[in-house]
């Protein structure tokens, strides 16, 4: 079983920055692809970013490219999401997720992920 715990959310003004962290309680962390998703009120959970198990490749939804950066530290069993130039439209609950796959790139859709954190709220005021 993989347990994921997110932290780092909060209230920030538009244009500000936050760094989310997701710590995993598993020795197999370095073999897991990791993703960040978000869910705004009344909307479905949506892909934000993903990173391969090695950290060599990362993927982003178009609306966050150039503003968000996903990274990981396998020694600390932690994945990060650095969010810069935040906009009110980024307001949502942010979830990290994990999956073990044999594919070259991580999945980009929520149903393909096996493990989820509890989420952390990010609120961007205008």
Tab-separated table of C-alpha atoms in Angstrom:
chain	number	residue	atom	x	y	z
A	1	UNK	CA	0.000	0.000	0.000
A	2	UNK	CA	1.214	3.506	-0.889
A	3	UNK	CA	0.271	6.393	1.364
A	4	UNK	CA	0.640	9.922	-0.053
A	5	UNK	CA	0.505	13.121	1.973
A	6	UNK	CA	0.381	16.546	0.314
A	7	UNK	CA	1.390	19.806	1.946
A	8	UNK	CA	2.169	23.385	1.005
A	9	UNK	CA	-1.204	24.669	-0.059
A	10	UNK	CA	-2.607	27.988	1.102
A	11	UNK	CA	-3.885	31.412	0.161
A	12	UNK	CA	-1.784	33.556	-2.149
A	13	UNK	CA	-2.338	36.669	-4.222
A	14	UNK	CA	-2.346	36.527	-8.006
A	15	UNK	CA	1.208	36.556	-9.300
A	16	UNK	CA	2.533	34.822	-6.225
A	17	UNK	CA	4.141	31.419	-5.763
A	18	UNK	CA	3.596	28.244	-3.788
A	19	UNK	CA	5.446	24.945	-3.629
A	20	UNK	CA	3.452	21.818	-3.014
A	21	UNK	CA	5.066	18.684	-1.633
A	22	UNK	CA	3.849	15.110	-1.650
A	23	UNK	CA	5.624	12.583	0.540
A	24	UNK	CA	5.167	8.884	-0.049
A	25	UNK	CA	5.394	6.155	2.546
A	26	UNK	CA	6.756	3.406	0.344
A	27	UNK	CA	10.149	1.962	-0.479
A	28	UNK	CA	9.107	1.570	-4.086
A	29	UNK	CA	8.714	5.329	-4.599
A	30	UNK	CA	11.618	5.440	-7.043
A	31	UNK	CA	9.770	3.040	-9.331
A	32	UNK	CA	6.523	5.039	-9.412
A	33	UNK	CA	5.422	7.613	-11.933
A	34	UNK	CA	3.921	10.595	-10.116
A	35	UNK	CA	1.272	13.091	-11.100
A	36	UNK	CA	-0.376	16.241	-9.823
A	37	UNK	CA	-4.067	16.841	-10.456
A	38	UNK	CA	-6.480	19.537	-9.367
A	39	UNK	CA	-10.191	19.836	-8.838
A	40	UNK	CA	-12.018	23.139	-8.732
A	41	UNK	CA	-15.539	23.435	-7.285
A	42	UNK	CA	-18.098	21.975	-9.655
A	43	UNK	CA	-15.463	20.622	-12.021
A	44	UNK	CA	-13.907	17.252	-12.663
A	45	UNK	CA	-10.445	16.367	-11.464
A	46	UNK	CA	-7.952	17.470	-14.111
A	47	UNK	CA	-4.356	16.708	-14.988
A	48	UNK	CA	-1.743	19.309	-14.082
A	49	UNK	CA	1.678	17.688	-14.342
A	50	UNK	CA	3.402	14.320	-14.263
A	51	UNK	CA	6.939	13.012	-13.950
A	52	UNK	CA	8.494	9.667	-14.754
A	53	UNK	CA	9.906	7.422	-12.045
A	54	UNK	CA	13.471	8.518	-12.871
A	55	UNK	CA	12.632	12.190	-13.087
A	56	UNK	CA	14.020	12.337	-16.602
A	57	UNK	CA	10.772	13.399	-18.259
A	58	UNK	CA	7.954	15.683	-17.186
A	59	UNK	CA	4.621	16.654	-18.710
A	60	UNK	CA	2.272	19.584	-18.203
A	61	UNK	CA	-1.181	20.679	-19.153
A	62	UNK	CA	-1.019	23.671	-21.485
A	63	UNK	CA	-2.405	26.193	-19.017
A	64	UNK	CA	0.496	25.751	-16.581
A	65	UNK	CA	3.415	25.386	-18.976
A	66	UNK	CA	6.097	27.929	-18.178
A	67	UNK	CA	4.600	28.618	-14.741
A	68	UNK	CA	4.636	25.267	-12.916
A	69	UNK	CA	7.508	22.819	-12.471
A	70	UNK	CA	7.236	19.252	-11.250
A	71	UNK	CA	10.266	17.577	-9.702
A	72	UNK	CA	11.083	14.705	-7.410
A	73	UNK	CA	13.628	13.616	-4.847
A	74	UNK	CA	13.655	9.842	-4.712
A	75	UNK	CA	15.913	9.781	-1.663
A	76	UNK	CA	13.277	11.778	0.224
A	77	UNK	CA	10.368	9.921	-1.438
A	78	UNK	CA	8.890	13.289	-2.293
A	79	UNK	CA	7.480	14.926	-5.409
A	80	UNK	CA	7.132	18.687	-5.689
A	81	UNK	CA	5.066	21.135	-7.677
A	82	UNK	CA	6.558	24.618	-7.857
A	83	UNK	CA	3.830	27.035	-8.894
A	84	UNK	CA	4.772	30.531	-10.019
A	85	UNK	CA	2.766	33.396	-11.484
A	86	UNK	CA	-0.359	31.976	-9.939
A	87	UNK	CA	-3.715	33.030	-11.313
A	88	UNK	CA	-7.199	32.932	-9.758
A	89	UNK	CA	-8.027	30.166	-12.247
A	90	UNK	CA	-5.463	27.972	-10.476
A	91	UNK	CA	-7.657	27.861	-7.385
A	92	UNK	CA	-8.478	24.223	-6.620
A	93	UNK	CA	-7.752	21.282	-4.393
A	94	UNK	CA	-4.479	19.778	-5.587
A	95	UNK	CA	-3.878	16.047	-5.387
A	96	UNK	CA	-0.791	13.986	-5.956
A	97	UNK	CA	-1.097	10.509	-7.363
A	98	UNK	CA	1.143	7.535	-8.044
A	99	UNK	CA	1.190	4.607	-10.405
A	100	UNK	CA	3.574	1.836	-11.365
A	101	UNK	CA	3.684	1.386	-15.126
A	102	UNK	CA	5.841	-0.170	-17.784
A	103	UNK	CA	5.114	2.615	-20.246
A	104	UNK	CA	7.707	5.112	-21.378
A	105	UNK	CA	5.595	8.087	-20.234
A	106	UNK	CA	3.263	8.487	-17.268
A	107	UNK	CA	-0.507	8.489	-17.748
A	108	UNK	CA	-2.231	11.848	-17.900
A	109	UNK	CA	-5.736	10.818	-16.810
A	110	UNK	CA	-6.902	10.225	-13.247
A	111	UNK	CA	-8.371	6.715	-13.752
A	112	UNK	CA	-4.937	5.324	-14.573
A	113	UNK	CA	-3.466	6.238	-11.199
A	114	UNK	CA	-3.559	3.719	-8.368
A	115	UNK	CA	-2.812	5.810	-5.295
A	116	UNK	CA	-3.991	9.269	-4.220
A	117	UNK	CA	-3.295	11.746	-1.486
A	118	UNK	CA	-5.964	13.569	0.488
A	119	UNK	CA	-5.449	16.865	-1.337
A	120	UNK	CA	-4.324	20.340	-0.356
A	121	UNK	CA	-6.262	23.547	-1.006
A	122	UNK	CA	-4.729	26.282	-3.140
A	123	UNK	CA	-6.584	29.589	-3.269
A	124	UNK	CA	-5.400	32.450	-5.462
A	125	UNK	CA	-6.985	35.817	-4.825
A	126	UNK	CA	-7.237	38.503	-7.494
